[in-house]
Each structure stands twice: as C-alpha cells, then as structure tokens.
XYZ file of N, CA and C in Angstrom:
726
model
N 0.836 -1.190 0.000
C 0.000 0.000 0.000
C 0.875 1.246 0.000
N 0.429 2.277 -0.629
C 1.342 3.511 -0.915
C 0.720 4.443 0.112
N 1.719 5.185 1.208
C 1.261 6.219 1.721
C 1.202 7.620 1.769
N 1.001 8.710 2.013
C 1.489 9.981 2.267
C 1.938 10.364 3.318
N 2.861 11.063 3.987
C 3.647 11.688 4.845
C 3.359 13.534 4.797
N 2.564 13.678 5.726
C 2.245 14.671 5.395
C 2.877 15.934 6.617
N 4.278 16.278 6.737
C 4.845 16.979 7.716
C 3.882 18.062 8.391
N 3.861 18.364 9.228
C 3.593 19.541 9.975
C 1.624 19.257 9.500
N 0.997 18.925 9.480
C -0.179 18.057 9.257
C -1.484 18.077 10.138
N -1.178 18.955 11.269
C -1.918 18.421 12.196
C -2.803 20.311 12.369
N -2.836 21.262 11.451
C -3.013 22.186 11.493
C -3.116 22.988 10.219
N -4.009 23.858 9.998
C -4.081 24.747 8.394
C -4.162 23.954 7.047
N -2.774 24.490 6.794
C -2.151 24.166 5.401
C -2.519 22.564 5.364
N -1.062 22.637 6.377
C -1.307 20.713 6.543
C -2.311 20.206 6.956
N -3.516 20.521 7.655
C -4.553 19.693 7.677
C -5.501 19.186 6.593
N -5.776 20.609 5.902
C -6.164 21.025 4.458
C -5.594 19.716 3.281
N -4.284 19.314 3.598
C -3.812 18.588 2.954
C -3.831 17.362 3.028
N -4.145 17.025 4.096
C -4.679 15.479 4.612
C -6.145 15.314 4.410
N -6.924 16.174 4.333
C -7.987 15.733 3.611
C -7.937 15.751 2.642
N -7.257 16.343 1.668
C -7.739 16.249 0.282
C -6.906 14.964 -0.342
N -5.744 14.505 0.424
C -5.328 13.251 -0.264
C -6.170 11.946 0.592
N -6.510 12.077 2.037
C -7.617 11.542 2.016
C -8.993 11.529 0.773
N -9.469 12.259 0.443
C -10.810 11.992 -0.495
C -10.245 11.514 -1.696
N -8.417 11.426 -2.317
C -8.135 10.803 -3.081
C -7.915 9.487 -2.664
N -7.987 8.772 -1.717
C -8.423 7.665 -1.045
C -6.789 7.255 -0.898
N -6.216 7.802 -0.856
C -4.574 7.935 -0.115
C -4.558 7.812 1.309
N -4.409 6.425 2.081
C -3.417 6.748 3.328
C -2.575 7.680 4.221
N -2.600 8.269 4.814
C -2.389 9.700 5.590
C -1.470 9.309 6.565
N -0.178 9.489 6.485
C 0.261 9.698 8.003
C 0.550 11.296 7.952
N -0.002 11.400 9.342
C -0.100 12.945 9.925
C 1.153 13.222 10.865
N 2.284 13.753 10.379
C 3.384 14.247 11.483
C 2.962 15.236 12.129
N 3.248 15.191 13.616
C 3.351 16.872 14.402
C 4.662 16.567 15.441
N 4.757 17.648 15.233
C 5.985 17.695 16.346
C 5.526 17.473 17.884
N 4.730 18.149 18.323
C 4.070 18.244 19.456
C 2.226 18.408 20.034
N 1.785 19.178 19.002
C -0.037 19.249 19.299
C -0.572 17.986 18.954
N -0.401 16.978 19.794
C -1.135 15.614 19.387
C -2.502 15.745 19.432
N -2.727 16.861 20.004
C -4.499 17.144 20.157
C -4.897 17.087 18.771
N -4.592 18.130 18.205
C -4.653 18.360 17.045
C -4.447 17.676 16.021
N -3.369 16.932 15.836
C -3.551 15.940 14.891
C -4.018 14.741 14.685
N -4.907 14.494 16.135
C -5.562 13.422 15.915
C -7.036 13.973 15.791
N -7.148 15.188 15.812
C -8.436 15.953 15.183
C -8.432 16.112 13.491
N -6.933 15.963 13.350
C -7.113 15.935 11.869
C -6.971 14.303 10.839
N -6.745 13.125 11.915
C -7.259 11.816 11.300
C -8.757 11.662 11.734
N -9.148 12.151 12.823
C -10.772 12.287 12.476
C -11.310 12.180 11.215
N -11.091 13.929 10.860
C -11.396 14.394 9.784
C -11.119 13.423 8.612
N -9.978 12.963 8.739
C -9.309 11.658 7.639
C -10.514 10.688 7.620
N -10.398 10.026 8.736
C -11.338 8.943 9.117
C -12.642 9.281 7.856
N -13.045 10.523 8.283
C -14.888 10.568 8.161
C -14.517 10.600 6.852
N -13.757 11.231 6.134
C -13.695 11.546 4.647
C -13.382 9.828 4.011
N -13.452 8.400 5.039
C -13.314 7.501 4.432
C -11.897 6.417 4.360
N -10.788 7.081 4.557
C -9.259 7.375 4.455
C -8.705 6.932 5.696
N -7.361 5.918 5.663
C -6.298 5.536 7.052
C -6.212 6.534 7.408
N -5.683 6.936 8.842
C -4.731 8.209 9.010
C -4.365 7.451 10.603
N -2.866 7.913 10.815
C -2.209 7.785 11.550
C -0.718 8.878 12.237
N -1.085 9.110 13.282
C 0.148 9.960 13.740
C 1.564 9.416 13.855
N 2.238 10.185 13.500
C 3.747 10.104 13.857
C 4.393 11.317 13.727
N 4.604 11.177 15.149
C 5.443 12.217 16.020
C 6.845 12.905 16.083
N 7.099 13.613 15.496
C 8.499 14.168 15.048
C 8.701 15.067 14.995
N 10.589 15.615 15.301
C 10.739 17.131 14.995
C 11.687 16.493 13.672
N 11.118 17.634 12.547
C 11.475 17.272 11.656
C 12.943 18.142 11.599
N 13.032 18.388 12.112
C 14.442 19.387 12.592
C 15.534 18.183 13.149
N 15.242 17.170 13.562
C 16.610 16.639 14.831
C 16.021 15.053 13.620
N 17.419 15.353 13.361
C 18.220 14.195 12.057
C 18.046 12.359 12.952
N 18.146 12.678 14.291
C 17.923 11.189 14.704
C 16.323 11.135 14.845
N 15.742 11.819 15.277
C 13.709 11.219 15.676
C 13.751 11.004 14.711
N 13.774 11.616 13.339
C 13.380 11.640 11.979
C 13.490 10.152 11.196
N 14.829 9.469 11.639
C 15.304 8.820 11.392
C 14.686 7.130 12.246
N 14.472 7.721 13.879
C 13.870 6.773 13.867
C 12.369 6.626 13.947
N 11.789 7.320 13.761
C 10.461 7.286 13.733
C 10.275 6.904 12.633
N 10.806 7.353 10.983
C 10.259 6.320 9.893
C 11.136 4.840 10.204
N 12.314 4.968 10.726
C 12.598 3.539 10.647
C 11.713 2.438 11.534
N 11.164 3.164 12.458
C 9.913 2.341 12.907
C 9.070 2.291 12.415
N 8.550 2.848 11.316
C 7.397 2.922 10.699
C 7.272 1.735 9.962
N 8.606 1.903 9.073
C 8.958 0.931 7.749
C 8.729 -0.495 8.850
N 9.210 -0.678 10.393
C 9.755 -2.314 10.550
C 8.032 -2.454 10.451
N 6.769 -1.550 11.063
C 5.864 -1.830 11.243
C 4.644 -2.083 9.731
N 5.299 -1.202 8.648
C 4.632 -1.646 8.064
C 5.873 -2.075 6.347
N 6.152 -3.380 6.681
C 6.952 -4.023 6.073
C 6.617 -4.132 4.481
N 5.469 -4.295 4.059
C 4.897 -4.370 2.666
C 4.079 -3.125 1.934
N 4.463 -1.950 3.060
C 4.129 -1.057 2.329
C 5.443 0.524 2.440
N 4.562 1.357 1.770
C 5.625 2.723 1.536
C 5.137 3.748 1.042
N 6.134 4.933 1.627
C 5.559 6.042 1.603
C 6.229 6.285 0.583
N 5.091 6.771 -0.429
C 4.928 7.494 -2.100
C 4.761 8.648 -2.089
N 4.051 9.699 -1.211
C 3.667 11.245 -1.358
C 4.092 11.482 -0.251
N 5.150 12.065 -0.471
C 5.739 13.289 0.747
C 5.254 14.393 0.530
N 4.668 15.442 1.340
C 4.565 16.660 1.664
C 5.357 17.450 2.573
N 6.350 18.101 1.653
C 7.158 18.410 2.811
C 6.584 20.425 3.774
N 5.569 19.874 4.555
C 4.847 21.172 4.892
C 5.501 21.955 6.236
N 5.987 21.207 6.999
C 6.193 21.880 8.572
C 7.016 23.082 8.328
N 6.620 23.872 9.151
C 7.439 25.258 8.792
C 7.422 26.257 10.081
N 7.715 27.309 10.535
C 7.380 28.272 11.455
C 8.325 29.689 10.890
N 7.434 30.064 11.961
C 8.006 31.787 10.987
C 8.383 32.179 12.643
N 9.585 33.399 12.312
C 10.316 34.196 13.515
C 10.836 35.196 12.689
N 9.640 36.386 12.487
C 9.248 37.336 11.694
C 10.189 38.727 12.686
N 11.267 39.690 12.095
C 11.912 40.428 13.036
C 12.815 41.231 11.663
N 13.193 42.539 11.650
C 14.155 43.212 11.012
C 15.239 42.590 11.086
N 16.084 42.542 10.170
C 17.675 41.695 10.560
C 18.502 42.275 11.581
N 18.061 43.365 12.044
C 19.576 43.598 12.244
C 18.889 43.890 14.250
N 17.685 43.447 14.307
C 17.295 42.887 15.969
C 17.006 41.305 16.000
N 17.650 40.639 15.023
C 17.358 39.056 14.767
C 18.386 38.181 15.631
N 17.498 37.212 16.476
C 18.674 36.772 17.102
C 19.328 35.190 16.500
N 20.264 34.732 17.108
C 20.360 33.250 16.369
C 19.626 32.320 16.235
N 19.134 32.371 16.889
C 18.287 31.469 17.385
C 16.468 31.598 16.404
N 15.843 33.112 16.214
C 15.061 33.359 15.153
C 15.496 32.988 13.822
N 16.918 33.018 13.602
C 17.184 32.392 12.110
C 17.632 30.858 12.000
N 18.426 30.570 13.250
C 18.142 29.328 13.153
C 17.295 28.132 13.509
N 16.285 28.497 13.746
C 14.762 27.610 13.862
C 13.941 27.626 12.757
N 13.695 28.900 11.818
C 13.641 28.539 10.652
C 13.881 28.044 9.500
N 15.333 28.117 9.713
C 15.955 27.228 8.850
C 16.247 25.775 9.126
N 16.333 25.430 10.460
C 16.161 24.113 10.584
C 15.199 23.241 10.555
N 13.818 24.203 10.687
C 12.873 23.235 10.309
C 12.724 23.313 9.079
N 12.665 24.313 8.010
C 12.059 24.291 6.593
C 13.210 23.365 5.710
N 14.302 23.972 6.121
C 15.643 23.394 5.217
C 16.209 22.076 5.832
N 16.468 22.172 6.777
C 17.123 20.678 7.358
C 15.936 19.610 7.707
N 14.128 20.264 7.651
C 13.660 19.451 7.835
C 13.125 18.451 6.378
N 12.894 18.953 5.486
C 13.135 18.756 4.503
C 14.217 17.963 3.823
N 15.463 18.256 4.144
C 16.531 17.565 3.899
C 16.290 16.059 4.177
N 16.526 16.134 6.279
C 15.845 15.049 7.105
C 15.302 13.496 6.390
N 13.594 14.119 6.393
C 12.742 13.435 5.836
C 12.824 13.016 4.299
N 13.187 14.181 3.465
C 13.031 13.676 2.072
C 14.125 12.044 1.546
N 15.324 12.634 2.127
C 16.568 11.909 2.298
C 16.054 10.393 2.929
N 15.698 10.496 3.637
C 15.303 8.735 4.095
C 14.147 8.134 3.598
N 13.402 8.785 3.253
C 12.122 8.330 2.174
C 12.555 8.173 0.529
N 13.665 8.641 0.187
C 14.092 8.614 -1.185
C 14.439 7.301 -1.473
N 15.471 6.130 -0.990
C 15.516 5.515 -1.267
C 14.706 4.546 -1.992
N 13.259 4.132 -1.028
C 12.162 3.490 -1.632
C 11.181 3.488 -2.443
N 11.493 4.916 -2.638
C 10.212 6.147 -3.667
C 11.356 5.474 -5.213
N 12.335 5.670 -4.909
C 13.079 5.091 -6.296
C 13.254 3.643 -6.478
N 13.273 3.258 -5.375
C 13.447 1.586 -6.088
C 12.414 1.119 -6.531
N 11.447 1.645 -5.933
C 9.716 1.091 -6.286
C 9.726 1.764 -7.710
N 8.729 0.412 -8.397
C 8.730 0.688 -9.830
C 7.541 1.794 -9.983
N 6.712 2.052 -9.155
C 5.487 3.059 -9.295
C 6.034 4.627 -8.674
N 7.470 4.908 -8.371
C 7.914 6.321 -8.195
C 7.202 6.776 -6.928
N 7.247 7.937 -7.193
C 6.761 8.764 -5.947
C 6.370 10.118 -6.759
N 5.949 10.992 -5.346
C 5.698 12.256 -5.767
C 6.112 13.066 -4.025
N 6.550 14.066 -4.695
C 7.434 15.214 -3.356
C 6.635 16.543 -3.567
N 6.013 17.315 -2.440
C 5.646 18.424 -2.438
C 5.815 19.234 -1.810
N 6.840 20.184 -1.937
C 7.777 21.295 -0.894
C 6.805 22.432 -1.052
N 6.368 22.769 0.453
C 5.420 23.675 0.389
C 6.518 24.782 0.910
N 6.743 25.960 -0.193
C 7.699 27.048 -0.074
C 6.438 28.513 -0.412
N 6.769 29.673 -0.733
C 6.051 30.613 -0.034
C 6.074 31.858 -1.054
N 5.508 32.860 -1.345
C 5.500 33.927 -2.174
C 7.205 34.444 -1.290
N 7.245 34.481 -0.187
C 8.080 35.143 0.252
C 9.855 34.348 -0.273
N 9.674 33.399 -0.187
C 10.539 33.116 -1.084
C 11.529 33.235 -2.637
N 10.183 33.581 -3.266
C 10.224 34.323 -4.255
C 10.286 36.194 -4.510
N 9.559 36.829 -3.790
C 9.472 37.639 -3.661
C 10.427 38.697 -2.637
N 10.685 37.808 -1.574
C 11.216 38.932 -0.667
C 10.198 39.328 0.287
N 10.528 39.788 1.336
C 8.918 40.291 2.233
C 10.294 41.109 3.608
N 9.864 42.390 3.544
C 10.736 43.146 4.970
C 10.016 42.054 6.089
N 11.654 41.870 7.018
C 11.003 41.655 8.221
C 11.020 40.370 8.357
N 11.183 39.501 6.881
C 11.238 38.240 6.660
C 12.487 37.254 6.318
N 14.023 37.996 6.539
C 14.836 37.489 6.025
C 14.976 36.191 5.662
N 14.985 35.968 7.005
C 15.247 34.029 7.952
C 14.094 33.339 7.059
N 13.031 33.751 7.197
C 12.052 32.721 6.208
C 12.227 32.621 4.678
N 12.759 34.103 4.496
C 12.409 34.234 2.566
C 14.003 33.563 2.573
N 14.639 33.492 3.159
C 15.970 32.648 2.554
C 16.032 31.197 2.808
N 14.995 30.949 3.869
C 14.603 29.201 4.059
C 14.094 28.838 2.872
N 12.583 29.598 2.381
C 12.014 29.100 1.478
C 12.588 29.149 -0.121
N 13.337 29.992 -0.146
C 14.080 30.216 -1.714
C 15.230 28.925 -1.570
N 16.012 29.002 -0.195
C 16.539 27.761 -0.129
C 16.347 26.285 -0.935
N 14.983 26.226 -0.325
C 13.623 24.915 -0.697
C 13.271 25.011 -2.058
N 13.141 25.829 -2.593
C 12.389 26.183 -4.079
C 13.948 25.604 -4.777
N 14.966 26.341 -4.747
C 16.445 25.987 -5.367
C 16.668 24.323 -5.442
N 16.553 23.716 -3.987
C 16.644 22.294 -3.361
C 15.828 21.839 -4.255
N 14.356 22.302 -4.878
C 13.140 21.169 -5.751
C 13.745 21.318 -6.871
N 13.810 22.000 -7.591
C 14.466 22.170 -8.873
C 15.542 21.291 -9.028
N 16.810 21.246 -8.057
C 17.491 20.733 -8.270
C 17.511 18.750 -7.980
N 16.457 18.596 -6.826
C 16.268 17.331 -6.710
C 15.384 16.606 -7.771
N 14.656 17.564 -8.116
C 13.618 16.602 -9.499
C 14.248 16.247 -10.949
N 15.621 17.094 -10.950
C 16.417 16.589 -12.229
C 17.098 14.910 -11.570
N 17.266 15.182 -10.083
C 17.802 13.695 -9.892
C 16.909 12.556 -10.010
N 15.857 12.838 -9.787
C 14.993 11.927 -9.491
C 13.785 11.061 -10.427
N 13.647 12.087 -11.601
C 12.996 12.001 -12.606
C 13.339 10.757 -13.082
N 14.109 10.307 -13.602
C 14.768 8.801 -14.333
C 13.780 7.962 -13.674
N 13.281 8.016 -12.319
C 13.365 7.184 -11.825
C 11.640 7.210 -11.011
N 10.568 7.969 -11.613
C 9.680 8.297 -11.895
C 9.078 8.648 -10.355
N 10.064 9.516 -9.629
C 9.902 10.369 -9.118
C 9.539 12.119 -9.138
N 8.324 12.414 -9.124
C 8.398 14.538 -9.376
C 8.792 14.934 -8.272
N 9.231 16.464 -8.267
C 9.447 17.087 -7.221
C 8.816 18.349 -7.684
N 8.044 18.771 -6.957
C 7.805 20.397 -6.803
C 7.254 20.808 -6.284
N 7.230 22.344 -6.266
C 6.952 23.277 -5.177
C 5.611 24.141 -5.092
N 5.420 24.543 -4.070
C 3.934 25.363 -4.004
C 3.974 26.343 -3.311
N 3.788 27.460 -4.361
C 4.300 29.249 -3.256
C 2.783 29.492 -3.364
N 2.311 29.184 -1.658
C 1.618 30.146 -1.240
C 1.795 31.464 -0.991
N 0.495 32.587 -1.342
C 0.492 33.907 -0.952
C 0.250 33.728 0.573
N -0.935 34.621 0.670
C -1.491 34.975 2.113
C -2.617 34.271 2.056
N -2.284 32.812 3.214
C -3.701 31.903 3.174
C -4.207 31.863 4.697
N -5.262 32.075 4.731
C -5.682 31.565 6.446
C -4.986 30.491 7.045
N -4.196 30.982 8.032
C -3.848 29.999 8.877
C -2.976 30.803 10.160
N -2.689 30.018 10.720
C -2.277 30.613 12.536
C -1.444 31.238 11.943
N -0.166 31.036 11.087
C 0.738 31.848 10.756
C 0.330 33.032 10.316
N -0.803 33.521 9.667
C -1.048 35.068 9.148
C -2.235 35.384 9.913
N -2.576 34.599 11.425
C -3.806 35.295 12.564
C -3.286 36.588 12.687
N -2.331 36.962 12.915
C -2.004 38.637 13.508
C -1.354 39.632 12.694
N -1.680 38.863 11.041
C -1.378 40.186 10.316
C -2.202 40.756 10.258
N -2.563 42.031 10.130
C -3.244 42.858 9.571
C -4.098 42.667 8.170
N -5.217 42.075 7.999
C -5.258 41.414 7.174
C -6.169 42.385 5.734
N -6.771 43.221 6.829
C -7.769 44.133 5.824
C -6.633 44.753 5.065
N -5.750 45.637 5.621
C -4.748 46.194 4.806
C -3.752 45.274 3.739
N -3.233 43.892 3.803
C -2.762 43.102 3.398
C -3.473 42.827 1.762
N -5.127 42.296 2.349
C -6.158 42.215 1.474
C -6.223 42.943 0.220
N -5.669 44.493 0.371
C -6.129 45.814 -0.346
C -4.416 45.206 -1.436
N -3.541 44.919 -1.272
C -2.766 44.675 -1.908
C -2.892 43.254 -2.647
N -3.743 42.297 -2.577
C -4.555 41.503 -3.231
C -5.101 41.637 -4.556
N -4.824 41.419 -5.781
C -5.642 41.401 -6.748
C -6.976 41.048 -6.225
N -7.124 39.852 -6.053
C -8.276 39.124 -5.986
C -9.306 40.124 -4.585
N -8.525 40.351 -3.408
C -8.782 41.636 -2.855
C -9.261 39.854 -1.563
N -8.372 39.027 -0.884
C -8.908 38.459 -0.238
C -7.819 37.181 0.286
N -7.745 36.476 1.418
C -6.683 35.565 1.607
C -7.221 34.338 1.138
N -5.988 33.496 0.687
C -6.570 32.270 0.262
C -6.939 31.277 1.111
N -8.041 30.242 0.830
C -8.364 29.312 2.148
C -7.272 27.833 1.194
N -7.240 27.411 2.724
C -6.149 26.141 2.981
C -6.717 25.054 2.116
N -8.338 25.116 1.520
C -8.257 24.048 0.688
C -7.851 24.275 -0.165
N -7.850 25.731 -0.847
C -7.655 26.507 -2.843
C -5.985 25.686 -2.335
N -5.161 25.239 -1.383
C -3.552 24.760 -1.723
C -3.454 23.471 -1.315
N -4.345 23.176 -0.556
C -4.379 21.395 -0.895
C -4.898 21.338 -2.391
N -5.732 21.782 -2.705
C -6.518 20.843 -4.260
C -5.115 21.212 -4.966
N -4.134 22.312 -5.224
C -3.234 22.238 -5.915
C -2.352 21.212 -5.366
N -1.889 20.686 -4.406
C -1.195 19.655 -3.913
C -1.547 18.371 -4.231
N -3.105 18.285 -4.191
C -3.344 16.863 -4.626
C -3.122 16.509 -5.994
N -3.433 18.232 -6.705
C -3.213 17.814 -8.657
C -1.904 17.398 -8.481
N -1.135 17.593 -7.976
C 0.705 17.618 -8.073
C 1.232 16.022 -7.628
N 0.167 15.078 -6.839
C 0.171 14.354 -5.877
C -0.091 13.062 -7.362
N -1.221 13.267 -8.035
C -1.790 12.504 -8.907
C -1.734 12.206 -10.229
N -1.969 11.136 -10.817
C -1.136 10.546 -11.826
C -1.079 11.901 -13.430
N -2.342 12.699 -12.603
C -2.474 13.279 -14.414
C -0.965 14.077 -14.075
N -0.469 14.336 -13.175
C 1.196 15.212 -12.917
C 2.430 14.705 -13.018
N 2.011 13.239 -13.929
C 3.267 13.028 -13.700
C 4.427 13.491 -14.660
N 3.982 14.502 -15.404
C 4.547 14.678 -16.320
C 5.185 16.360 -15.726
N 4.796 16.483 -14.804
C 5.458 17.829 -14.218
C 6.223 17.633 -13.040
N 7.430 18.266 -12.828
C 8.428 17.860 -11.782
C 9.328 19.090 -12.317
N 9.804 19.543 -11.413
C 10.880 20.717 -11.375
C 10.381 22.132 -10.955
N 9.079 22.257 -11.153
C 8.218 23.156 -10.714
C 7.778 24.016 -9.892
N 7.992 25.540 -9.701
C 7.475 25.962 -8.400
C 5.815 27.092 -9.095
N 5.141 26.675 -8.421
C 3.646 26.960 -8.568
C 3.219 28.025 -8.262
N 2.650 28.524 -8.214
C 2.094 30.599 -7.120
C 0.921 30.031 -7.326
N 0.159 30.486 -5.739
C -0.795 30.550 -5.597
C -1.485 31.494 -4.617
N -1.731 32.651 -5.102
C -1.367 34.079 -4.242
C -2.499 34.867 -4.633
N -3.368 34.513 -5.269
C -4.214 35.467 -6.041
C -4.104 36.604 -6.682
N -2.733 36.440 -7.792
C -1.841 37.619 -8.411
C -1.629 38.335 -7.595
N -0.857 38.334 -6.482
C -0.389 39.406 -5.669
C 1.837 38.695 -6.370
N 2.218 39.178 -6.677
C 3.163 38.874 -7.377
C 4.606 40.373 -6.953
C-alpha cells in the first residue's frame, strides 16, 4: 500500500492537505511535532472523509527522531511505503535583521531546510526503487520568491527549498519520481492570525486571503497521476499578488 507523509499536518495548510489526499483515497500519516491534540483531530477528519490516518510524532528538525520514527514505521509496516511526501512543517520568527537573534534564524531554517533535507533523504531511497515512483511536495512561499521586509530568515529558508526542488527533481525524474513546489500567498492559517489582514487584502488582486483548501486541491493535482509529467516546478498561488 502507498502512503502519504504529510509533515507539519496536524493544522491549516497541513490539515487542508490530509484531507484532500484523504478523499483521493490515499493513506495519511499525519506528522506533528508536538499538538497531538490536534492531529488526531485531523485523522478524524481523515477517518470521516473515508481514508487511514495515523500519527507520527516528530521534529522534523533533529536528524535522529526523523530517522527513527520512519525507521519504525517501515519495521511496522513491512509491505508497504511512503509514495507522497509533503514536505509542509514550517514556522516563521518574523523580526528586522539587524534585531534578529540566532536562534530566530536558526529555527527557521532548521525546520524548513534541514527538515526537509531530514525526511526527504530517508524516504528517497524506496520512492526510487519502487517501480510506481513517488511524488514530493515542498510547500515554499511567495516570500521566497518575492522577498517580504522583516522576513529574512524565512524568505531565505524558502528560496533555499524552491532551489533544493528544482534541483532534486532533475535527480529523481529517471526514476519516476516529481518534485515540486507550491508558493503560497497569504492563506488563512495561525501563521497570518495577527497580520493585519484588511490592509494586506487591499494589496490583493483578488482583494482576499486564500483558504487552505484553494492549496491542498493544488497539492493533490501535483500528488496525482495526471502530474506526472510535471516535476521541477514551483507553482504561485497568491491570487496575483506577485
């Protein structure tokens, strides 16, 4: 049986995303680092939509849990494998550079970039030997692309990540693996509760934030067979705010 790995999962983006590869009748494991409340509110949700879902607990940041938590996974489930990575967990430590402490730049980067690294890296092996491939989905950010004051530490995690897909889907392709990326704009979720959102909004084409399903349904197209012909890719989904 083929699963999904759906990082940081248990909230927004990532919850958003476990249902919708749930209703593609995909297997769900839900990572959180810590709100187990929560992510077993979001195999509920799995559940009712029909769909496995199961927690596993990780900082996708620290190279050994990572390591053994799928290696326990794999002894437990011996005849099957994880095919759709989502690589979603992320946090923001939003500050001008020059009042930024080490510690604000390096928590972002260790979870977006080293967590990513982490996970993708020990799931690669089997995504390639298996004759049915895989599919990878690095959820990276307008700010990545764009730049955003205030945002160094993140917009250089996520451009990081966007660079990293590009360059991993030329490796991987042979071997009928995709890789690519998904730059969200400004979508509802805990991370943009305390922006300012009416003013944000007004710089909106569309004049509005995006909801967490409009970037799962793009995740699941990316997830499913009609994509397999796309890999290297980074996506916007921002409502022309560019």
């Amino acid at each position: 049986m083929k699963y999904a790995l759906v990082t940081g999962g248990s909230r927004g983006i990532g919850r958003a995303v476990c249902c919708r590869l749930a209703q593609m009748g995909i297997p769900v494991i839900v990572n959180c680092q810590s709100n187990v409340e929560a992510a077993r509110q979001t195999c509920e949700l799995v559940a009712s939509l029909g769909s496995q879902a199961d927690i596993l607990q990780f900082d996708v940041s620290d190279r050994q849990a990572v390591e053994d938590a799928l290696n326990a996974w794999e002894k437990e489930h011996p005849d099957d494998y994880i095919a759709y990575l989502v690589n979603n967990a992320g946090v923001n430590r939003d500050n001008v550079m020059f009042m930024m402490t080490d510690n604000d730049w390096h928590s972002v980067m260790d979870v977006t970039v080293n967590g990513f690294f982490y996970v993708t890296r020990q799931l690669l092996p089997k995504m390639m030997m298996r004759g049915h491939g895989g599919r990878i989905v690095n959820m990276a950010s307008l700010s990545g692309l764009k730049g955003m004051a205030g945002q160094t530490n993140y917009c250089a995690a996520k451009a990081a990540l966007i660079g990293a897909t590009r360059a991993l889907a030329q490796e991987t392709a042979g071997r009928k693996v995709t890789v690519n990326a998904v730059a969200p704009g400004f979508i509802e979720s805990d991370m943009t509760r305390d922006l300012p959102r009416e003013e944000l909004e007004k710089l909106v084409p569309m004049k509005r934030f995006g909801k967490p399903e409009e970037v799962a349904a793009l995740v699941g197209f990316l997830c499913s067979d009609e994509a397999a012909y796309i890999t290297g890719e980074v996506i916007s989904i921002n409502g022309g705010l560019f």
